[in-house]
Short mmCIF file of C-alpha atoms in Angstrom, two decimals:
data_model
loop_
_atom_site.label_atom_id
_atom_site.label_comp_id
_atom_site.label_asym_id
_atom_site.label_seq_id
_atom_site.Cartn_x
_atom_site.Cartn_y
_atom_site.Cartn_z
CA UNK A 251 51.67 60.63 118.80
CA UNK A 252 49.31 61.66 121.45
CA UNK A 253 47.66 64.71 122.81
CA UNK A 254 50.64 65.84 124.91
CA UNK A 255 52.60 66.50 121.87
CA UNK A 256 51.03 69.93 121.56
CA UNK A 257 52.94 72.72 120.25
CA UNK A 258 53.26 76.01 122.24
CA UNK A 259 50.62 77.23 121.39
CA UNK A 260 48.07 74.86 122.16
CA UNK A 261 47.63 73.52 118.54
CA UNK A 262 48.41 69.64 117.74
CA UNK A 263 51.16 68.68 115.00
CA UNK A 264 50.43 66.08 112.85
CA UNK A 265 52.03 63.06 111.31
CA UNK A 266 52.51 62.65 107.76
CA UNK A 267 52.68 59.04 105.93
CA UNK A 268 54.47 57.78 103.31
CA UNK A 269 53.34 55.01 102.07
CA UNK A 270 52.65 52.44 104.67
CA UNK A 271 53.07 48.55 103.77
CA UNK A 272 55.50 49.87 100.86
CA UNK A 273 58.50 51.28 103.33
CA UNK A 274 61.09 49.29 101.31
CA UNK A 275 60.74 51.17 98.31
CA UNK A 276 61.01 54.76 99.15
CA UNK A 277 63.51 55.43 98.08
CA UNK A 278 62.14 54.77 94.40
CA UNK A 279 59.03 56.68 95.13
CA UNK A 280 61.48 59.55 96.02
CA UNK A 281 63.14 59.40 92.39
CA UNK A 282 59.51 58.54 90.66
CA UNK A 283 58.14 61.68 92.14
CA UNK A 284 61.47 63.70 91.74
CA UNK A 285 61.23 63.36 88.30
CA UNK A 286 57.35 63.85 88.15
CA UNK A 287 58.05 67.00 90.16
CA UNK A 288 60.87 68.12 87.37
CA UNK A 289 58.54 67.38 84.49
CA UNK A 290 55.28 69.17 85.98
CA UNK A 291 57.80 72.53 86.62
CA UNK A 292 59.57 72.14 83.57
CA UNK A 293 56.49 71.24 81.24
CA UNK A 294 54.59 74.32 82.94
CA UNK A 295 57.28 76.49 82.50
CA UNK A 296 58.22 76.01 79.32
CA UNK A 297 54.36 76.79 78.25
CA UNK A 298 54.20 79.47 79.49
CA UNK A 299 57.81 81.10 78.07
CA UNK A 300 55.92 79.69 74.68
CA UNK A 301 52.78 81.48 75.21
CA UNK A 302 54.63 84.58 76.60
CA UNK A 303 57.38 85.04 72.85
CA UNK A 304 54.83 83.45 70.75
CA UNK A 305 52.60 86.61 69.18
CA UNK A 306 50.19 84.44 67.11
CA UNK A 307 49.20 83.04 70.99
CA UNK A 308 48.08 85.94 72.12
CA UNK A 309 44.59 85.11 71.80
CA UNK A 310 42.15 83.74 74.95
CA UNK A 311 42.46 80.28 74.49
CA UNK A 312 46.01 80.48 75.38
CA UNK A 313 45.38 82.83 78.00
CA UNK A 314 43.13 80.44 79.64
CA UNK A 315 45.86 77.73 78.87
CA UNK A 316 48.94 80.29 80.38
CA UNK A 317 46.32 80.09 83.61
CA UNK A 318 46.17 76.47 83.46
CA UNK A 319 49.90 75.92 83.76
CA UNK A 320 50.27 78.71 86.35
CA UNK A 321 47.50 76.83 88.53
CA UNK A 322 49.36 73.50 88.16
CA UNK A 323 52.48 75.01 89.14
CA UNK A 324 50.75 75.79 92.17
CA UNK A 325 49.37 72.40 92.81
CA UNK A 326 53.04 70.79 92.40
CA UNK A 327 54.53 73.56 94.47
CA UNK A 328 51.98 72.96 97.33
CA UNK A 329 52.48 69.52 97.72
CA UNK A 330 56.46 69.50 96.90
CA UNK A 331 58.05 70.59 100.32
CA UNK A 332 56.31 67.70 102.34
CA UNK A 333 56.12 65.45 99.60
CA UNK A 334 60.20 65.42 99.67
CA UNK A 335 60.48 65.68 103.50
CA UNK A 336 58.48 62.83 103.94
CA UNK A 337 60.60 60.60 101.53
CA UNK A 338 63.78 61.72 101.15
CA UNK A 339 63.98 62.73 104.49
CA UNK A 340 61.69 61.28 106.56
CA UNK A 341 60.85 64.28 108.38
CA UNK A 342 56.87 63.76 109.06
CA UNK A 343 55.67 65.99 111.55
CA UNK A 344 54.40 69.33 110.59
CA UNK A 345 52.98 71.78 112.79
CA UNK A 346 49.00 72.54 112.81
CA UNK A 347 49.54 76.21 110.87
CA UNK A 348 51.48 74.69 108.09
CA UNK A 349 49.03 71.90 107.20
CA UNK A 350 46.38 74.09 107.31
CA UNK A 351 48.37 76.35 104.79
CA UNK A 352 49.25 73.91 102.58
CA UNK A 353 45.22 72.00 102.67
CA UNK A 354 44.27 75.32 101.69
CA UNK A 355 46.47 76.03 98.63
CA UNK A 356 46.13 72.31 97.74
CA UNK A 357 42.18 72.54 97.68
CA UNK A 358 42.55 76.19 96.32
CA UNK A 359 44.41 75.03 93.17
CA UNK A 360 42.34 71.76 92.48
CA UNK A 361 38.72 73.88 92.83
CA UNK A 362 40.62 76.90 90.38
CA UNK A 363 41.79 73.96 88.21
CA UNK A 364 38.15 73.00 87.77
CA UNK A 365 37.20 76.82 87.01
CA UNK A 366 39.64 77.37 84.51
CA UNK A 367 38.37 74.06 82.42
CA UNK A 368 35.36 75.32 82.55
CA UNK A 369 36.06 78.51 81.32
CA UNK A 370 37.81 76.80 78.77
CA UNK A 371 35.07 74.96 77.31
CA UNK A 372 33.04 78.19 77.02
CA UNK A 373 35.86 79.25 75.08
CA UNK A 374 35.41 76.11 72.47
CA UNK A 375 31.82 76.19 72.77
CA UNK A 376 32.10 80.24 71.38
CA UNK A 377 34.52 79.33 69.04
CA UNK A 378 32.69 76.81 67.51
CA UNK A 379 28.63 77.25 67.90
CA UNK A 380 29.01 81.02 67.65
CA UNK A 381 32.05 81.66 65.84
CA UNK A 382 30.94 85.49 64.41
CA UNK A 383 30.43 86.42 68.09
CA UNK A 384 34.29 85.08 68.96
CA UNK A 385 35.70 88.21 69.13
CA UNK A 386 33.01 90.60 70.68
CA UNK A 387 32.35 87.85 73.75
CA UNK A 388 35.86 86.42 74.19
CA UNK A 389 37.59 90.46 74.55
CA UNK A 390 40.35 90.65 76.82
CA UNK A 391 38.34 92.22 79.19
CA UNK A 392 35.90 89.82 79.54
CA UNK A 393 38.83 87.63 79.74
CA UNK A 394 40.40 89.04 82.73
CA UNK A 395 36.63 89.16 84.60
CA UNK A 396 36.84 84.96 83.65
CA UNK A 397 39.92 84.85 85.37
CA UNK A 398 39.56 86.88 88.36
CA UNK A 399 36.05 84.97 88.54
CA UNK A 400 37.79 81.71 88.74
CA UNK A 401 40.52 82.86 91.38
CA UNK A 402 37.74 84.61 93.79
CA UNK A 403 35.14 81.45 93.64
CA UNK A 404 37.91 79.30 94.29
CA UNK A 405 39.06 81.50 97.17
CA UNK A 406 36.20 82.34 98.78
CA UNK A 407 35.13 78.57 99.19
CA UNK A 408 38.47 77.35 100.77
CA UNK A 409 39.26 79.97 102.85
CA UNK A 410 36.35 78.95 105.60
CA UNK A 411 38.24 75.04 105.78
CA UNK A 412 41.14 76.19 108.08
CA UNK A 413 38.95 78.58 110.11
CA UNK A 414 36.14 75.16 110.53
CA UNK A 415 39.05 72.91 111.47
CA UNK A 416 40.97 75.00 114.02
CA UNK A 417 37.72 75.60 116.65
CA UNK A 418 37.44 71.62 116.83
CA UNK A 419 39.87 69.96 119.55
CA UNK A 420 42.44 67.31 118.80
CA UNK A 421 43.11 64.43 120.91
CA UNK A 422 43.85 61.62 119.19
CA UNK A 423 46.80 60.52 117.47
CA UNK A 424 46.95 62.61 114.77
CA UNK A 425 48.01 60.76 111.78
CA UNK A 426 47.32 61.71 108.27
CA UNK A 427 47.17 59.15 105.62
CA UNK A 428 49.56 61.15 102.88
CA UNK A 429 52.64 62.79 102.86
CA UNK A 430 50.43 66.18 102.66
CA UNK A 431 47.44 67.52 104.06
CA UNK A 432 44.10 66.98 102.64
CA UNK A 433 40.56 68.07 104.51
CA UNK A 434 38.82 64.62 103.65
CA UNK A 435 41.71 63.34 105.80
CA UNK A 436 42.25 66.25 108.55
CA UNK A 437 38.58 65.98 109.64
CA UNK A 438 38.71 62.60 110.30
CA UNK A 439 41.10 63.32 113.16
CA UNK A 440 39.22 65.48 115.53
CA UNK A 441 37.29 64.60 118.79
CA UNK A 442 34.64 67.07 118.56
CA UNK A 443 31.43 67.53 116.02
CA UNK A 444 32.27 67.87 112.86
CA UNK A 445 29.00 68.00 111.20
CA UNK A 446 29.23 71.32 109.70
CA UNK A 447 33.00 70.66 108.23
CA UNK A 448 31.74 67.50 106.38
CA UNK A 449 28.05 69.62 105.25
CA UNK A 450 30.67 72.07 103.89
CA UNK A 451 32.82 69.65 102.30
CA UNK A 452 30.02 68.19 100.88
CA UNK A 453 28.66 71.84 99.41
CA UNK A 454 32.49 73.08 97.75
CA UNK A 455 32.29 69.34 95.91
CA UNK A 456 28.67 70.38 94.68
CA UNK A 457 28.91 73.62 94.00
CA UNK A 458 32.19 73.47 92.06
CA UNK A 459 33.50 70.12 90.80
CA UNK A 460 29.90 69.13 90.54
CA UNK A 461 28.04 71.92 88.77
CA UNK A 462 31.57 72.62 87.22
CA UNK A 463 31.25 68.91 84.87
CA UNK A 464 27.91 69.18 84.42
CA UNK A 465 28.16 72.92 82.63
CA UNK A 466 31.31 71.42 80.80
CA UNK A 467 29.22 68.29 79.63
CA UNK A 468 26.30 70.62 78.15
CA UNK A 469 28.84 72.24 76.77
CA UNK A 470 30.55 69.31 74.83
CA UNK A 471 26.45 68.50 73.92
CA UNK A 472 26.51 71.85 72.25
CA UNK A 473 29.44 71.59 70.48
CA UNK A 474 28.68 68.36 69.28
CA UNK A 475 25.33 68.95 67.95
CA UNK A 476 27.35 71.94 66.23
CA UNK A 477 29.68 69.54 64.83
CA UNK A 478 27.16 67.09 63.56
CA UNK A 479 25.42 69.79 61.67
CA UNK A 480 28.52 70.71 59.18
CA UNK A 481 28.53 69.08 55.98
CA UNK A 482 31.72 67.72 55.44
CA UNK A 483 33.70 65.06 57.51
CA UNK A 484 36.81 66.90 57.31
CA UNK A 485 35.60 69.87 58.52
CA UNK A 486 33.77 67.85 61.04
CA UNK A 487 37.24 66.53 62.00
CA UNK A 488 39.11 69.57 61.89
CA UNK A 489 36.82 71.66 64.10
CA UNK A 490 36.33 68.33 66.64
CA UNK A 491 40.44 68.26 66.96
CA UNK A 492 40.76 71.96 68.59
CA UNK A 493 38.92 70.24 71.21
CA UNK A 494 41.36 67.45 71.68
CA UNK A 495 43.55 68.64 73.95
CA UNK A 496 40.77 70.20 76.21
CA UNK A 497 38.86 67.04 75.93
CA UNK A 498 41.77 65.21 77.62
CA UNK A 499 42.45 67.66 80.07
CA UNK A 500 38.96 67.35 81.52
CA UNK A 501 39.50 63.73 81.51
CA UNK A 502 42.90 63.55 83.27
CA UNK A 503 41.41 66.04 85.89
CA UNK A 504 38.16 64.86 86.81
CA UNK A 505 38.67 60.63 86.21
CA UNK A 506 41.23 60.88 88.69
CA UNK A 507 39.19 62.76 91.26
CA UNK A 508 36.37 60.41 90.83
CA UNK A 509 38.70 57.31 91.03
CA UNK A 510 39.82 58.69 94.80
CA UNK A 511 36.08 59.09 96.07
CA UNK A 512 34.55 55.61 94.72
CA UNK A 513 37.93 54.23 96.56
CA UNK A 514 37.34 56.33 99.97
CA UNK A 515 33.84 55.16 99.77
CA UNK A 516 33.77 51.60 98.50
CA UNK A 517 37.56 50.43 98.99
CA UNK A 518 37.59 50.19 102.53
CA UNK A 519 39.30 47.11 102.25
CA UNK A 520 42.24 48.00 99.92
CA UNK A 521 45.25 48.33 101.18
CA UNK A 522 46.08 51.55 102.57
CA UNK A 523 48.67 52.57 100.21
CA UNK A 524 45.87 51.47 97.26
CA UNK A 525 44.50 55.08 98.77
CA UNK A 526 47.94 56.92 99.13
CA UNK A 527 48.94 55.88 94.91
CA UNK A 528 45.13 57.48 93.77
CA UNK A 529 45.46 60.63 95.97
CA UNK A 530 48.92 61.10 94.11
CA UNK A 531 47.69 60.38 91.52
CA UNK A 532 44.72 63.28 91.40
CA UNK A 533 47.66 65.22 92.22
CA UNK A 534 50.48 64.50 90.18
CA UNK A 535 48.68 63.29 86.98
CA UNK A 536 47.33 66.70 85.51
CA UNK A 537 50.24 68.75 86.02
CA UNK A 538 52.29 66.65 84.28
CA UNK A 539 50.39 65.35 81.45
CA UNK A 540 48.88 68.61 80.71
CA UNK A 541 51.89 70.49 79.25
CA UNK A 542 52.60 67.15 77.66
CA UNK A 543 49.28 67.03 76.06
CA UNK A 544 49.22 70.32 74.79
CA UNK A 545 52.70 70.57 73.39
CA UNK A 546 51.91 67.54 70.94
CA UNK A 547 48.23 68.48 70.10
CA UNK A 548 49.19 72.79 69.68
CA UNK A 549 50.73 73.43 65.99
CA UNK A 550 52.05 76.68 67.27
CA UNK A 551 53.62 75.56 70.39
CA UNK A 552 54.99 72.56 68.52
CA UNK A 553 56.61 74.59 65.96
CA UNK A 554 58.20 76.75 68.64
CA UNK A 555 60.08 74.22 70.80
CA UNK A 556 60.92 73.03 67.34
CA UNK A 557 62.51 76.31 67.07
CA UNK A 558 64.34 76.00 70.21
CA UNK A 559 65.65 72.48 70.16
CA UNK A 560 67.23 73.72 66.80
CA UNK A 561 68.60 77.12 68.04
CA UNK A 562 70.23 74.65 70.86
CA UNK A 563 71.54 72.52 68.07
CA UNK A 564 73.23 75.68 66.24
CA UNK A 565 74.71 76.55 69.87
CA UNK A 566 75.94 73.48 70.80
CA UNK A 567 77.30 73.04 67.51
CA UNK A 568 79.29 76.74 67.36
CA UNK A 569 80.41 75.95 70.80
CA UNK A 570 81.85 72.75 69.46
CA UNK A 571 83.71 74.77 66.50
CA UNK A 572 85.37 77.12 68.38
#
Protein backbone atom coordinates (compact mmCIF):
# COMPACT_ATOMS: atom_id res chain seq x y z
CA UNK A 1 0.00 0.00 0.00
CA UNK A 2 1.47 3.30 -0.80
CA UNK A 3 0.91 6.93 -0.16
CA UNK A 4 -1.76 7.37 -2.85
CA UNK A 5 -4.08 5.20 -0.98
CA UNK A 6 -5.18 8.15 1.13
CA UNK A 7 -8.60 8.40 2.31
CA UNK A 8 -10.69 11.57 1.63
CA UNK A 9 -9.63 13.23 3.93
CA UNK A 10 -6.07 13.29 3.62
CA UNK A 11 -5.38 10.63 6.36
CA UNK A 12 -3.56 7.17 5.38
CA UNK A 13 -5.37 3.68 6.09
CA UNK A 14 -3.43 1.09 7.32
CA UNK A 15 -2.88 -2.58 6.87
CA UNK A 16 -3.46 -5.03 9.46
CA UNK A 17 -1.50 -8.56 9.68
CA UNK A 18 -2.38 -11.72 10.63
CA UNK A 19 0.09 -13.72 11.22
CA UNK A 20 2.63 -13.73 8.51
CA UNK A 21 4.73 -17.07 7.75
CA UNK A 22 1.65 -18.94 9.53
CA UNK A 23 -1.18 -18.12 6.62
CA UNK A 24 -2.10 -21.84 6.46
CA UNK A 25 -3.47 -22.02 9.74
CA UNK A 26 -5.89 -19.24 10.15
CA UNK A 27 -8.34 -20.59 10.14
CA UNK A 28 -7.40 -22.37 13.58
CA UNK A 29 -6.21 -19.14 15.00
CA UNK A 30 -9.78 -17.90 14.14
CA UNK A 31 -11.42 -20.79 16.36
CA UNK A 32 -8.39 -20.53 19.13
CA UNK A 33 -9.20 -16.92 19.57
CA UNK A 34 -13.06 -17.39 19.10
CA UNK A 35 -13.13 -19.37 21.94
CA UNK A 36 -10.57 -17.21 23.96
CA UNK A 37 -12.86 -14.32 23.04
CA UNK A 38 -16.08 -16.46 24.48
CA UNK A 39 -14.26 -17.37 27.65
CA UNK A 40 -12.77 -13.75 28.48
CA UNK A 41 -16.75 -12.34 27.95
CA UNK A 42 -18.25 -15.13 29.56
CA UNK A 43 -15.68 -15.50 32.56
CA UNK A 44 -16.02 -11.54 33.04
CA UNK A 45 -19.50 -11.62 32.94
CA UNK A 46 -20.33 -14.14 34.99
CA UNK A 47 -18.10 -12.29 37.87
CA UNK A 48 -19.54 -9.71 37.82
CA UNK A 49 -23.50 -11.14 37.93
CA UNK A 50 -21.64 -13.01 41.11
CA UNK A 51 -20.38 -9.96 42.68
CA UNK A 52 -23.58 -8.01 41.75
CA UNK A 53 -26.45 -11.07 43.78
CA UNK A 54 -23.81 -12.04 46.12
CA UNK A 55 -24.41 -9.64 49.48
CA UNK A 56 -21.48 -11.06 51.55
CA UNK A 57 -19.29 -9.42 48.30
CA UNK A 58 -20.19 -6.28 48.84
CA UNK A 59 -17.08 -5.31 50.38
CA UNK A 60 -13.93 -3.34 48.39
CA UNK A 61 -11.98 -6.10 47.47
CA UNK A 62 -14.64 -7.22 45.22
CA UNK A 63 -15.34 -3.89 44.12
CA UNK A 64 -11.88 -3.52 42.95
CA UNK A 65 -12.26 -7.13 41.46
CA UNK A 66 -16.03 -6.08 39.70
CA UNK A 67 -13.49 -3.18 38.12
CA UNK A 68 -11.04 -5.65 37.09
CA UNK A 69 -13.44 -7.70 35.00
CA UNK A 70 -15.16 -4.58 33.63
CA UNK A 71 -11.57 -3.32 32.42
CA UNK A 72 -10.85 -6.71 30.77
CA UNK A 73 -14.03 -6.67 29.07
CA UNK A 74 -12.82 -3.65 27.60
CA UNK A 75 -9.50 -4.94 26.55
CA UNK A 76 -11.26 -8.06 24.70
CA UNK A 77 -13.90 -5.78 23.26
CA UNK A 78 -11.20 -3.38 21.82
CA UNK A 79 -9.28 -5.77 20.11
CA UNK A 80 -12.37 -8.18 19.01
CA UNK A 81 -13.79 -6.37 15.84
CA UNK A 82 -10.33 -6.38 13.96
CA UNK A 83 -9.11 -9.30 15.55
CA UNK A 84 -12.12 -11.29 13.67
CA UNK A 85 -11.98 -9.18 10.46
CA UNK A 86 -8.57 -9.90 10.02
CA UNK A 87 -9.04 -13.77 10.32
CA UNK A 88 -12.20 -14.77 9.59
CA UNK A 89 -12.54 -12.38 7.08
CA UNK A 90 -9.61 -11.12 5.89
CA UNK A 91 -10.67 -7.67 5.77
CA UNK A 92 -7.26 -5.70 6.81
CA UNK A 93 -7.47 -2.24 6.03
CA UNK A 94 -8.82 0.14 8.52
CA UNK A 95 -9.05 3.70 8.16
CA UNK A 96 -6.56 6.18 10.17
CA UNK A 97 -9.61 7.36 12.78
CA UNK A 98 -10.46 3.87 13.71
CA UNK A 99 -6.94 2.69 14.59
CA UNK A 100 -6.36 5.55 16.43
CA UNK A 101 -9.67 4.74 18.39
CA UNK A 102 -9.05 1.45 19.00
CA UNK A 103 -4.78 2.18 20.09
CA UNK A 104 -6.36 4.38 22.44
CA UNK A 105 -8.89 2.12 24.24
CA UNK A 106 -6.34 -0.73 23.87
CA UNK A 107 -3.55 1.34 25.75
CA UNK A 108 -6.38 2.90 27.96
CA UNK A 109 -7.45 -0.51 29.34
CA UNK A 110 -3.87 -2.09 29.74
CA UNK A 111 -2.50 1.32 31.77
CA UNK A 112 -6.22 1.11 33.98
CA UNK A 113 -5.48 -2.64 34.26
CA UNK A 114 -2.19 -1.74 35.92
CA UNK A 115 -4.07 0.92 38.27
CA UNK A 116 -6.60 -1.26 39.44
CA UNK A 117 -3.79 -4.03 40.62
CA UNK A 118 -2.34 -1.62 42.28
CA UNK A 119 -5.10 -0.45 44.06
CA UNK A 120 -5.66 -3.86 44.82
CA UNK A 121 -2.61 -4.56 46.63
CA UNK A 122 -3.23 -1.52 48.87
CA UNK A 123 -6.29 -3.23 49.57
CA UNK A 124 -4.28 -6.57 50.88
CA UNK A 125 -1.60 -4.59 52.25
CA UNK A 126 -4.63 -2.72 54.66
CA UNK A 127 -6.18 -5.80 55.20
CA UNK A 128 -3.39 -7.44 56.44
CA UNK A 129 -0.58 -4.94 58.07
CA UNK A 130 -3.35 -2.69 59.39
CA UNK A 131 -6.28 -4.73 59.75
CA UNK A 132 -8.14 -2.35 62.72
CA UNK A 133 -7.85 0.53 60.22
CA UNK A 134 -9.75 -1.80 57.32
CA UNK A 135 -12.82 -0.27 57.61
CA UNK A 136 -12.13 3.52 58.33
CA UNK A 137 -9.43 3.63 55.15
CA UNK A 138 -11.07 1.17 52.74
CA UNK A 139 -14.94 3.27 53.03
CA UNK A 140 -16.81 3.28 49.98
CA UNK A 141 -16.00 6.61 49.44
CA UNK A 142 -12.57 6.37 49.43
CA UNK A 143 -13.31 3.55 47.22
CA UNK A 144 -14.99 5.36 44.52
CA UNK A 145 -11.99 8.30 44.68
CA UNK A 146 -9.55 4.82 43.96
CA UNK A 147 -11.54 4.16 41.13
CA UNK A 148 -12.18 7.34 39.49
CA UNK A 149 -8.29 7.86 40.27
CA UNK A 150 -7.45 4.90 38.23
CA UNK A 151 -9.87 5.77 35.20
CA UNK A 152 -8.59 9.63 35.04
CA UNK A 153 -4.62 8.68 35.26
CA UNK A 154 -5.21 6.20 32.75
CA UNK A 155 -7.10 8.70 30.59
CA UNK A 156 -5.28 11.55 30.82
CA UNK A 157 -1.97 9.73 29.68
CA UNK A 158 -3.47 8.11 26.48
CA UNK A 159 -5.47 10.63 25.28
CA UNK A 160 -2.25 12.87 23.96
CA UNK A 161 -1.10 9.37 21.65
CA UNK A 162 -3.70 9.97 18.83
CA UNK A 163 -3.33 13.77 18.93
CA UNK A 164 1.05 13.06 18.69
CA UNK A 165 0.46 10.61 15.85
CA UNK A 166 -1.98 12.47 13.58
CA UNK A 167 0.42 15.89 13.05
CA UNK A 168 3.24 13.42 11.69
CA UNK A 169 2.87 12.57 7.78
CA UNK A 170 2.57 9.09 6.36
CA UNK A 171 4.23 7.94 3.35
CA UNK A 172 5.26 4.73 3.50
CA UNK A 173 3.54 1.60 3.23
CA UNK A 174 1.70 1.49 6.11
CA UNK A 175 1.69 -1.92 7.49
CA UNK A 176 1.11 -2.84 11.03
CA UNK A 177 2.51 -5.94 12.43
CA UNK A 178 -0.96 -7.24 14.31
CA UNK A 179 -4.32 -7.65 13.51
CA UNK A 180 -4.90 -4.36 15.81
CA UNK A 181 -3.34 -1.21 16.43
CA UNK A 182 -0.69 -0.71 18.91
CA UNK A 183 1.51 2.79 19.31
CA UNK A 184 4.93 0.82 19.63
CA UNK A 185 3.90 -0.31 16.13
CA UNK A 186 1.98 2.90 14.59
CA UNK A 187 5.06 5.12 15.23
CA UNK A 188 7.25 3.10 13.49
CA UNK A 189 5.39 3.97 10.30
CA UNK A 190 5.72 7.65 9.90
CA UNK A 191 8.18 9.77 7.76
CA UNK A 192 8.53 12.63 9.97
CA UNK A 193 10.28 13.15 13.66
CA UNK A 194 9.00 11.25 16.02
CA UNK A 195 11.13 12.05 18.90
CA UNK A 196 8.59 13.38 21.16
CA UNK A 197 6.00 10.28 20.47
CA UNK A 198 8.74 7.74 21.50
CA UNK A 199 9.96 10.39 24.80
CA UNK A 200 6.22 10.04 25.59
CA UNK A 201 5.97 6.47 25.13
CA UNK A 202 8.82 6.08 27.06
CA UNK A 203 7.26 8.44 30.11
CA UNK A 204 3.36 6.50 30.20
CA UNK A 205 5.69 3.05 30.56
CA UNK A 206 7.55 4.87 33.53
CA UNK A 207 5.18 6.60 35.09
CA UNK A 208 2.55 3.83 35.18
CA UNK A 209 3.57 0.22 34.52
CA UNK A 210 6.87 1.18 36.00
CA UNK A 211 6.21 3.04 39.24
CA UNK A 212 2.89 0.94 39.19
CA UNK A 213 5.22 -2.71 40.02
CA UNK A 214 7.48 -1.13 41.98
CA UNK A 215 4.62 0.33 44.61
CA UNK A 216 2.99 -3.24 44.22
CA UNK A 217 6.42 -4.97 45.07
CA UNK A 218 6.89 -2.76 48.38
CA UNK A 219 3.74 -3.64 48.94
CA UNK A 220 4.10 -7.54 48.79
CA UNK A 221 7.57 -6.56 51.11
CA UNK A 222 5.11 -5.22 53.59
CA UNK A 223 2.84 -7.79 53.67
CA UNK A 224 5.35 -10.27 53.91
CA UNK A 225 7.28 -8.94 56.71
CA UNK A 226 3.59 -8.83 58.24
CA UNK A 227 3.22 -12.37 57.55
CA UNK A 228 6.51 -13.49 58.90
CA UNK A 229 5.81 -11.82 62.16
CA UNK A 230 2.55 -14.07 63.15
CA UNK A 231 3.16 -16.92 65.24
CA UNK A 232 1.58 -19.70 63.81
CA UNK A 233 2.11 -21.37 60.31
CA UNK A 234 -1.44 -21.75 59.72
CA UNK A 235 -2.29 -18.48 60.26
CA UNK A 236 0.73 -17.59 58.30
CA UNK A 237 -0.88 -19.67 55.50
CA UNK A 238 -4.26 -18.58 55.79
CA UNK A 239 -3.60 -14.83 55.69
CA UNK A 240 -0.72 -15.49 52.67
CA UNK A 241 -3.71 -17.38 50.56
CA UNK A 242 -6.12 -14.12 50.31
CA UNK A 243 -3.27 -12.98 48.38
CA UNK A 244 -3.21 -15.83 45.96
CA UNK A 245 -5.31 -14.86 43.50
CA UNK A 246 -3.93 -11.20 43.39
CA UNK A 247 -0.49 -12.57 43.41
CA UNK A 248 -1.25 -14.34 40.10
CA UNK A 249 -3.01 -11.67 38.59
CA UNK A 250 0.00 -9.38 38.84
CA UNK A 251 1.95 -12.12 37.38
CA UNK A 252 -0.24 -12.96 34.35
CA UNK A 253 -0.37 -9.11 33.68
CA UNK A 254 2.95 -7.81 33.97
CA UNK A 255 5.23 -11.27 32.81
CA UNK A 256 3.49 -11.02 29.70
CA UNK A 257 4.15 -7.34 29.11
CA UNK A 258 7.73 -7.79 29.93
CA UNK A 259 8.02 -10.94 27.68
CA UNK A 260 6.81 -8.51 24.52
CA UNK A 261 9.52 -5.71 25.27
CA UNK A 262 12.75 -8.06 25.90
CA UNK A 263 11.36 -9.67 22.40
CA UNK A 264 10.92 -6.09 20.55
CA UNK A 265 14.26 -5.28 21.88
CA UNK A 266 16.46 -8.37 21.76
CA UNK A 267 14.45 -10.75 19.27
CA UNK A 268 15.07 -9.01 16.24
CA UNK A 269 15.74 -12.11 14.67
CA UNK A 270 12.65 -14.21 15.59
CA UNK A 271 10.36 -14.78 13.31
CA UNK A 272 7.83 -12.24 12.88
CA UNK A 273 4.92 -14.10 14.03
CA UNK A 274 7.31 -15.07 17.35
CA UNK A 275 6.20 -11.12 17.93
CA UNK A 276 2.49 -11.36 16.72
CA UNK A 277 1.83 -14.84 19.42
CA UNK A 278 3.48 -12.50 22.61
CA UNK A 279 1.49 -9.33 21.69
CA UNK A 280 -1.66 -11.71 21.85
CA UNK A 281 -0.63 -13.00 24.31
CA UNK A 282 -0.30 -9.63 26.71
CA UNK A 283 -3.64 -9.30 25.37
CA UNK A 284 -5.57 -12.29 25.56
CA UNK A 285 -3.88 -13.96 28.60
CA UNK A 286 -5.28 -11.77 31.58
CA UNK A 287 -8.72 -11.53 30.55
CA UNK A 288 -9.14 -14.91 30.37
CA UNK A 289 -7.26 -16.40 33.12
CA UNK A 290 -8.35 -13.83 35.51
CA UNK A 291 -12.02 -14.82 36.02
CA UNK A 292 -10.60 -18.31 35.89
CA UNK A 293 -8.26 -17.63 38.66
CA UNK A 294 -10.53 -16.04 40.85
CA UNK A 295 -13.49 -18.35 40.54
CA UNK A 296 -11.27 -21.35 41.90
CA UNK A 297 -9.24 -19.35 44.55
CA UNK A 298 -12.82 -17.11 45.92
CA UNK A 299 -14.89 -19.44 48.51
CA UNK A 300 -17.82 -17.18 47.96
CA UNK A 301 -17.83 -17.02 44.29
CA UNK A 302 -17.17 -20.75 44.22
CA UNK A 303 -20.04 -21.55 46.31
CA UNK A 304 -22.27 -19.41 44.11
CA UNK A 305 -21.73 -20.89 40.63
CA UNK A 306 -22.07 -23.99 42.72
CA UNK A 307 -25.43 -22.68 43.34
CA UNK A 308 -26.16 -22.08 39.81
CA UNK A 309 -24.87 -25.16 38.09
CA UNK A 310 -27.31 -26.91 40.58
CA UNK A 311 -30.38 -24.60 40.10
CA UNK A 312 -29.61 -25.55 36.19
CA UNK A 313 -29.58 -29.16 37.20
CA UNK A 314 -33.15 -28.83 39.03
CA UNK A 315 -34.32 -26.99 35.66
CA UNK A 316 -33.12 -29.19 33.31
CA UNK A 317 -34.31 -31.94 35.27
CA UNK A 318 -38.22 -30.47 35.76
CA UNK A 319 -38.07 -29.70 32.15
CA UNK A 320 -37.25 -33.32 31.53
CA UNK A 321 -40.36 -34.46 33.84
CA UNK A 322 -42.88 -32.65 32.33
Amino acid sequence: MTSHAHNDSGLPHFTLTGLPGLEASQHWMFVLLGALYMVSIAGNTLILFIIKEEQSLHQPMYYFLSMLSVNDLGVSLSTLPTVMATFCFHLKKISFNSCMTQMFFIHFFSVMESGILLVMSFDRYVAICNPLHYATVLTDANVVRMGLGVIIRSFSVVFPLPLLLKRLPFCKANVLSHAYCLHPDLIRLPCGDITINNVFGLFIVLSTFGLDSVLILISYVLILRSVLAIASREERLKTLNTCVSHICAVLIFYVPMVSVSMVVRFGKNAPEYVHTLMSLMYLFVPPVLNPVIYSIKTKEIRRRLHKIRIGNKCCSGDMLKS
